[in-house]
mmCIF file of C-alpha atoms in Angstrom:
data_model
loop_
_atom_site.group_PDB
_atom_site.id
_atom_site.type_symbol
_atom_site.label_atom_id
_atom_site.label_comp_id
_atom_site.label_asym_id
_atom_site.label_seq_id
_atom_site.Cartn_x
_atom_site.Cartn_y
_atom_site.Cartn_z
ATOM 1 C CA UNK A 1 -5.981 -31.775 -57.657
ATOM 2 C CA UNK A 2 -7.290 -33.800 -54.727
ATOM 3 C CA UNK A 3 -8.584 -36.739 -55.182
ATOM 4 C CA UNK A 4 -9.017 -41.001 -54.931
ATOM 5 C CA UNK A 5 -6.817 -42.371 -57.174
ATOM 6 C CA UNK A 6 -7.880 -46.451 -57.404
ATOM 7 C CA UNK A 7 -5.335 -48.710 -59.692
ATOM 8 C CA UNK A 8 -5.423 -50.784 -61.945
ATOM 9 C CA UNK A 9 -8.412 -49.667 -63.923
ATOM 10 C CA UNK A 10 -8.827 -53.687 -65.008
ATOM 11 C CA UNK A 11 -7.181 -56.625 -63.552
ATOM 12 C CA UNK A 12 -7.526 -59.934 -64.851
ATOM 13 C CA UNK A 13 -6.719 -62.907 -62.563
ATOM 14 C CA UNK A 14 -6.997 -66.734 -62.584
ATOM 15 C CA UNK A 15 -8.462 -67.914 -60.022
ATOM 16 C CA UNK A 16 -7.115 -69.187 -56.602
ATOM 17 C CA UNK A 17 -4.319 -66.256 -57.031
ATOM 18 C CA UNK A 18 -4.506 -63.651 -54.519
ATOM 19 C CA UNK A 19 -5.017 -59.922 -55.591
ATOM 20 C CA UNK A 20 -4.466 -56.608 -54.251
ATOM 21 C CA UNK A 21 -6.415 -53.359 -55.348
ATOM 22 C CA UNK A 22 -4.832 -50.088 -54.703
ATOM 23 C CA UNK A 23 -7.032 -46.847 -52.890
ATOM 24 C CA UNK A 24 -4.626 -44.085 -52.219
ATOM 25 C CA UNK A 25 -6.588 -40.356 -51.347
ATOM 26 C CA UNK A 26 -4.883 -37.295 -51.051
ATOM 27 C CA UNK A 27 -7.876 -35.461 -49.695
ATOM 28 C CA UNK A 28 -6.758 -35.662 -45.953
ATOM 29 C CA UNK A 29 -10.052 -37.920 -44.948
ATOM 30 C CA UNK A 30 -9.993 -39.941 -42.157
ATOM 31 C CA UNK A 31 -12.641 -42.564 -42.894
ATOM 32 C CA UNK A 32 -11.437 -45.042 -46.410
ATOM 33 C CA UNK A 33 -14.390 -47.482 -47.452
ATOM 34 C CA UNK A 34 -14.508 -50.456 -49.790
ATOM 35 C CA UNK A 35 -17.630 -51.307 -51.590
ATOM 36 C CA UNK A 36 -18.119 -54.223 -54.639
ATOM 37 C CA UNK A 37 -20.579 -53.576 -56.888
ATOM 38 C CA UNK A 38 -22.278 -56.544 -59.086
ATOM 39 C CA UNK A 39 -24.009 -56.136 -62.684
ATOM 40 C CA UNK A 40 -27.831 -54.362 -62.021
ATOM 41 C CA UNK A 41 -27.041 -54.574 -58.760
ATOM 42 C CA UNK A 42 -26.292 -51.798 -55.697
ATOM 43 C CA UNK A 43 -22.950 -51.158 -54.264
ATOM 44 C CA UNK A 44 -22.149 -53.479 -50.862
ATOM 45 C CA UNK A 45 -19.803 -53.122 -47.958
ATOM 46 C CA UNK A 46 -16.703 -54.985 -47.798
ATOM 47 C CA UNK A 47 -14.837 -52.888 -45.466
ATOM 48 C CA UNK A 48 -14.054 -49.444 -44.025
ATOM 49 C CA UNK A 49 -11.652 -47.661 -41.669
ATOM 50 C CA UNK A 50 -12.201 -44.305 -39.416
ATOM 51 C CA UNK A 51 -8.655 -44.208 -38.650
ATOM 52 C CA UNK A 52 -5.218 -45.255 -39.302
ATOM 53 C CA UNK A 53 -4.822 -48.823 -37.732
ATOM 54 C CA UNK A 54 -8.086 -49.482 -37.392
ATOM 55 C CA UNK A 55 -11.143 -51.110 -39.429
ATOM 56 C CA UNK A 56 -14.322 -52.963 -39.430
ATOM 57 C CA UNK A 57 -15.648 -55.731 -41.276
ATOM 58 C CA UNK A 58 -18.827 -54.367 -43.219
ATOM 59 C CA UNK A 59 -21.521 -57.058 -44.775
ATOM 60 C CA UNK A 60 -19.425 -58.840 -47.093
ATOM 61 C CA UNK A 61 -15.787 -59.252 -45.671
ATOM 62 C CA UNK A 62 -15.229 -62.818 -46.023
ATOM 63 C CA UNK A 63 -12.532 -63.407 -48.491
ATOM 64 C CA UNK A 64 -11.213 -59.902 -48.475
ATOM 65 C CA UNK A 65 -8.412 -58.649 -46.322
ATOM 66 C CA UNK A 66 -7.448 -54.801 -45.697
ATOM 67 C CA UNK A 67 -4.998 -52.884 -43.962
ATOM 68 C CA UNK A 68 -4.995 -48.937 -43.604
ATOM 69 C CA UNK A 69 -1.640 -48.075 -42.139
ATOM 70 C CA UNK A 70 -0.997 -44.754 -43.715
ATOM 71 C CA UNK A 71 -3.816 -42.006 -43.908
ATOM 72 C CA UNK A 72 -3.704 -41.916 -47.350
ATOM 73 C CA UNK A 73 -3.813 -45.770 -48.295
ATOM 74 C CA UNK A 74 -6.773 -48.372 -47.889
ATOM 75 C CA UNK A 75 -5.356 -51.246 -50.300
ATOM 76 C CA UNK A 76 -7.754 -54.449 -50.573
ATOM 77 C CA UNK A 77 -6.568 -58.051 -51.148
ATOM 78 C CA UNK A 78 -9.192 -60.467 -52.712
ATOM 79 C CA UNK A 79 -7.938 -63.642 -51.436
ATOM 80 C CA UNK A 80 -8.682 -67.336 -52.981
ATOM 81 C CA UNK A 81 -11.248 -68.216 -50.481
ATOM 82 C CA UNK A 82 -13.948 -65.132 -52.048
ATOM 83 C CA UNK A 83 -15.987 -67.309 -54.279
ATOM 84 C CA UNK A 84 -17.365 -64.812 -56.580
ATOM 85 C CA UNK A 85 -14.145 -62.344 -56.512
ATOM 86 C CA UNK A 86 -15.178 -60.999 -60.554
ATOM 87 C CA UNK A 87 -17.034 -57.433 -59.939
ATOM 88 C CA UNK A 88 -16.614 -53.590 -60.305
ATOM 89 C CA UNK A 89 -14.588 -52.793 -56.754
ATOM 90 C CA UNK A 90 -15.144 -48.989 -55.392
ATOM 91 C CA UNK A 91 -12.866 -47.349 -53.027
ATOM 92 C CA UNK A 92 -14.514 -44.116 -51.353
ATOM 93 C CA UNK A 93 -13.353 -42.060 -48.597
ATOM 94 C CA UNK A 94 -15.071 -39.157 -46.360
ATOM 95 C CA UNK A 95 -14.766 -36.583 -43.867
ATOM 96 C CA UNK A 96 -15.749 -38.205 -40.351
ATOM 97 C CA UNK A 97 -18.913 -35.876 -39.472
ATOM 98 C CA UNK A 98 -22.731 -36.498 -40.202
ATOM 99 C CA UNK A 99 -23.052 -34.565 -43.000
ATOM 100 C CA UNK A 100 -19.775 -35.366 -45.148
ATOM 101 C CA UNK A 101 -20.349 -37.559 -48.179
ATOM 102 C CA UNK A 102 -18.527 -40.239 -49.908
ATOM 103 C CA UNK A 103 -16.152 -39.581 -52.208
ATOM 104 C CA UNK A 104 -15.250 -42.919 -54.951
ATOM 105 C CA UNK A 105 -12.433 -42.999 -57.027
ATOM 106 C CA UNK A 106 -12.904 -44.509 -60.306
ATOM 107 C CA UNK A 107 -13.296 -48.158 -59.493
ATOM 108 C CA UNK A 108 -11.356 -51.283 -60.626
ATOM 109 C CA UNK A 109 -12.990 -54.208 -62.543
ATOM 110 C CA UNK A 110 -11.696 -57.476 -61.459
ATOM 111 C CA UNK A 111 -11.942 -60.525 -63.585
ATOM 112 C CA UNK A 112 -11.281 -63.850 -62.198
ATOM 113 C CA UNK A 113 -10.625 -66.571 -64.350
ATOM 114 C CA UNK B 1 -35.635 -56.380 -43.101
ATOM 115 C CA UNK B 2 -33.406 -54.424 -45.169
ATOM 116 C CA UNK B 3 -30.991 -52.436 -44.043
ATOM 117 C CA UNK B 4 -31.926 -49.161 -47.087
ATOM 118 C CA UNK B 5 -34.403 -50.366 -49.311
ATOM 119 C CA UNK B 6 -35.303 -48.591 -52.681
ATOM 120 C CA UNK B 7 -37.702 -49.656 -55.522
ATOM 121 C CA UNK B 8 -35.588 -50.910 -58.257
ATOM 122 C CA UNK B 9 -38.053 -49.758 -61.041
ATOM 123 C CA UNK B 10 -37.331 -49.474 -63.958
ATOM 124 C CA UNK B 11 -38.729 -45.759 -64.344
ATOM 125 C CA UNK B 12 -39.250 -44.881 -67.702
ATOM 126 C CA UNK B 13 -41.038 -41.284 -68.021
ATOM 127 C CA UNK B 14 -40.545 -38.980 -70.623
ATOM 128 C CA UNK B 15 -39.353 -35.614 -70.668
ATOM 129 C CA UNK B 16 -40.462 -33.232 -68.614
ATOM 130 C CA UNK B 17 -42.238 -35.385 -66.433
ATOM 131 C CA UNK B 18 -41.721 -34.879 -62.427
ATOM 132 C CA UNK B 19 -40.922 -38.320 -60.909
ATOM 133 C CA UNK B 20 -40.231 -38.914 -57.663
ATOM 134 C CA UNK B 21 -37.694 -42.264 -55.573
ATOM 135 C CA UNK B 22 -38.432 -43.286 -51.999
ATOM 136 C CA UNK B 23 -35.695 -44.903 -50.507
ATOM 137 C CA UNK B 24 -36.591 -46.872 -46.372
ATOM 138 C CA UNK B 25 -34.398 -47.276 -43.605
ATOM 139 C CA UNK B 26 -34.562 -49.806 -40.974
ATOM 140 C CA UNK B 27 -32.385 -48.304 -38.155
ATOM 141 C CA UNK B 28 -34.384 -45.397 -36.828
ATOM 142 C CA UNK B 29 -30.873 -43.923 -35.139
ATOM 143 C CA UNK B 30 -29.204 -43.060 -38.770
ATOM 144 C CA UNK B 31 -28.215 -39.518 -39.311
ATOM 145 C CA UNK B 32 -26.357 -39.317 -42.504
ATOM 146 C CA UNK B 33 -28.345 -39.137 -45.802
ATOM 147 C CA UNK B 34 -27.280 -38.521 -49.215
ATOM 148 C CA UNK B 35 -28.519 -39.398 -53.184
ATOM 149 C CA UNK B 36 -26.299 -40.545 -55.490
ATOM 150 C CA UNK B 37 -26.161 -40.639 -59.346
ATOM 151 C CA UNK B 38 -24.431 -43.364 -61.202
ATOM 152 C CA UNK B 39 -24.341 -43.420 -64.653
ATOM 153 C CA UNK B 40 -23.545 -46.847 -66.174
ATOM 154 C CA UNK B 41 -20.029 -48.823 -65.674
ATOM 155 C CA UNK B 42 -18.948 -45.368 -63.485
ATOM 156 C CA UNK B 43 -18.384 -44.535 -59.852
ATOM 157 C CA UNK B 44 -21.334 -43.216 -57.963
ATOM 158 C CA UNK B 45 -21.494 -38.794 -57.848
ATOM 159 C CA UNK B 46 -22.928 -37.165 -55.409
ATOM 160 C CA UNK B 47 -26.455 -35.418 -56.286
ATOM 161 C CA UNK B 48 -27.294 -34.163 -52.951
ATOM 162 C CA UNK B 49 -27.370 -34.582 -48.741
ATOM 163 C CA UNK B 50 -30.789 -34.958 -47.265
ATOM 164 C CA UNK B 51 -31.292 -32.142 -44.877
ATOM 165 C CA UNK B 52 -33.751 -32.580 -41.995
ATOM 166 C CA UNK B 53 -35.944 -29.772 -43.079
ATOM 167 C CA UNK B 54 -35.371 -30.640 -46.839
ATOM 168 C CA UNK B 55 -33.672 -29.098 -49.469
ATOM 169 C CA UNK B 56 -33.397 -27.869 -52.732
ATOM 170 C CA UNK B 57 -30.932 -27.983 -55.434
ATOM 171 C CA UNK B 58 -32.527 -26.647 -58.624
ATOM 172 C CA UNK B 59 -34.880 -29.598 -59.973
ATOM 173 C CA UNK B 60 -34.306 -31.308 -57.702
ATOM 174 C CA UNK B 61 -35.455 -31.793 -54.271
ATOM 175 C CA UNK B 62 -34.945 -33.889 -51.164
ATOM 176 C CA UNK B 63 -37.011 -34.759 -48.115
ATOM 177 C CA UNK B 64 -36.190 -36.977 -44.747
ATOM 178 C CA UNK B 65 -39.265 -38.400 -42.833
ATOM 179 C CA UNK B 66 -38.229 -39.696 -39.538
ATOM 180 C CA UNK B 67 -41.329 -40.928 -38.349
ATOM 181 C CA UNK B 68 -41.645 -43.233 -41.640
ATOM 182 C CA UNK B 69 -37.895 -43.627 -41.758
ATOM 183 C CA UNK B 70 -37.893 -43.038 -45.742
ATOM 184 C CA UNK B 71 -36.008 -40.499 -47.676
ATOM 185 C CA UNK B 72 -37.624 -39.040 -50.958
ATOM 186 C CA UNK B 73 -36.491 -37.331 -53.970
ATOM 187 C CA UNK B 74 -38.724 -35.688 -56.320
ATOM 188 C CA UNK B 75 -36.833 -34.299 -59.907
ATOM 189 C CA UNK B 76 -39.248 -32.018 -61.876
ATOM 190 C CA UNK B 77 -38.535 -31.195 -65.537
ATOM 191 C CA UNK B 78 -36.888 -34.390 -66.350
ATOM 192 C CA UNK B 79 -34.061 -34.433 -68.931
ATOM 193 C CA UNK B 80 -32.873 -37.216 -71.070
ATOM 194 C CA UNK B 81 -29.675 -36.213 -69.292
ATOM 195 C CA UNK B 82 -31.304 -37.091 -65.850
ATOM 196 C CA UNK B 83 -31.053 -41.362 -66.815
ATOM 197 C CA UNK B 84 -29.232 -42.763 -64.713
ATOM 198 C CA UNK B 85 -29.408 -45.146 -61.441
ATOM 199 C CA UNK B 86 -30.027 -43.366 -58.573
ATOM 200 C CA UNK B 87 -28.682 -44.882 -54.865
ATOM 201 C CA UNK B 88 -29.498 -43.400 -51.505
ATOM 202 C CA UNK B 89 -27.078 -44.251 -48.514
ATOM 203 C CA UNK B 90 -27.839 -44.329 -44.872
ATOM 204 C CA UNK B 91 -25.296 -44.435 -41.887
ATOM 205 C CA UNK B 92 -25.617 -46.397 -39.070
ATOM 206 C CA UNK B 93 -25.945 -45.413 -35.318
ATOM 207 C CA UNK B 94 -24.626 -42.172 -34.255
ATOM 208 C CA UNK B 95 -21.920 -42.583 -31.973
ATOM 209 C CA UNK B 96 -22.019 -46.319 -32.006
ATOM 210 C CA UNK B 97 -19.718 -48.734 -33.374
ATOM 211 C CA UNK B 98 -21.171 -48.301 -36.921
ATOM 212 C CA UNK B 99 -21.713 -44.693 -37.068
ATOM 213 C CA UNK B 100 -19.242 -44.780 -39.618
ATOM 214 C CA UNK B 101 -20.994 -47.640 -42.047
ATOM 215 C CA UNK B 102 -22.469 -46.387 -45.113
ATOM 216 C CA UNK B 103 -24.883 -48.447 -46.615
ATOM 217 C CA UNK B 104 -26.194 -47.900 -50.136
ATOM 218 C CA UNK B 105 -30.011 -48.965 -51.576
ATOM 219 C CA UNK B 106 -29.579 -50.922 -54.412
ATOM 220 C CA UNK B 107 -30.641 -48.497 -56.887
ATOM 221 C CA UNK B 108 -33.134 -47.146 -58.743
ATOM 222 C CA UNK B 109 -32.772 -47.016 -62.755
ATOM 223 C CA UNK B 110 -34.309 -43.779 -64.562
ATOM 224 C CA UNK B 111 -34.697 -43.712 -68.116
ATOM 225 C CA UNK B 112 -35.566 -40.792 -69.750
ATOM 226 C CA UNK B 113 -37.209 -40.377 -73.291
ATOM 227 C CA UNK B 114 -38.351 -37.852 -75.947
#
């Protein structure tokens, strides 16, 4: 079946460690996005990438780090400089064309102690 | 200004009510629209693109007004199964730098009772 896969499905870190979220896709998109979501709150841009080797900061990149050197993969690191690094973390991907919609994988809750 | 900008609500209606989400847009050069459903501690699910001439998907219904920049939907025949937040997302400029960026509202909660 094709799909986002997104791993672990909780992570619990103290804080000042660095972490790194997993995003792997197997449905052949080009475009991988990040997104954090908060409690009662919407979902917000950390990052996203069009194409292998290449990505763009969205509105809430400080503290995060990405790399997307396979098609496939889109892993996140939440460094120690995020202040605020505890939240629900969504990894989507999409089609590139106007009409193509996201596509999340399951999400990851981070917990920063 | 916000970049997508929805009414938080809470809506509470009860069943079989028609209620109906407006979501604004600030950058009048988007051309991706879509509604999303996300049912509490899960991923967002697609509910349906917004079509420039509208569309349809059973009760539920979706309109684009460029001249307002606001998208709508309108559910009819609500079902206890229809709570849920609601998020639209807008791209950014076609065929600039952030076509690709997908920005989300920040939701709109729907409860549904008997």
């Amino acid at each position: 079946d094709g799909g986002i896969t997104q791993s672990p499905k909780y992570l619990f870190r103290k804080e000042g460690q660095n972490v790194t979220l997993s995003c792997e896709q197997n449905l052949n998109h080009d475009a991988m996005y990040w997104y954090r979501q908060d409690p009662g709150q919407g979902l917000r841009l950390i990052y996203y990438s069009q194409i292998v080797n290449d990505f763009q900061k969205g509105d809430i990149a400080e503290g995060y780090s990405v790399s997307r050197e396979k098609k496939e993969s889109f892993p996140l690191t939440v460094t120690s400089a995020q202040k605020n690094p505890t939240a629900f973390y969504l990894c989507a991907s999409r089609q590139i064309g106007t009409l193509s919609p996201l596509h999340f994988g399951n999400g990851t809750r981070l917990t920063v102690t | 200004r916000k970049e997508v900008e929805q009414d938080p609500g809470p809506f509470n209606v009860p069943e079989g009510a028609t209620v109906a989400f407006n979501c604004t847009y600030s950058n009048s050069a988007s051309q991706s629209f879509f509604w999303y459903r996300q049912d509490c501690r899960k991923e967002p699910k697609l509910l349906m693109s917004v079509y420039s001439s509208g569309n349809e998907d059973g009760r539920f219904t979706a309109q684009l007004n460029r001249a307002s920049q606001y998208i709508s939907l309108l559910i009819r025949d609500s079902k206890l199964s229809d709570s849920a937040t609601y998020l639209c997302v807008v791209n950014g400029n076609a065929g600039g730098t952030s076509y690709g960026k997908l920005t989300f509202g920040q939701g709109t909660i729907l409860t549904v009772h008997p």
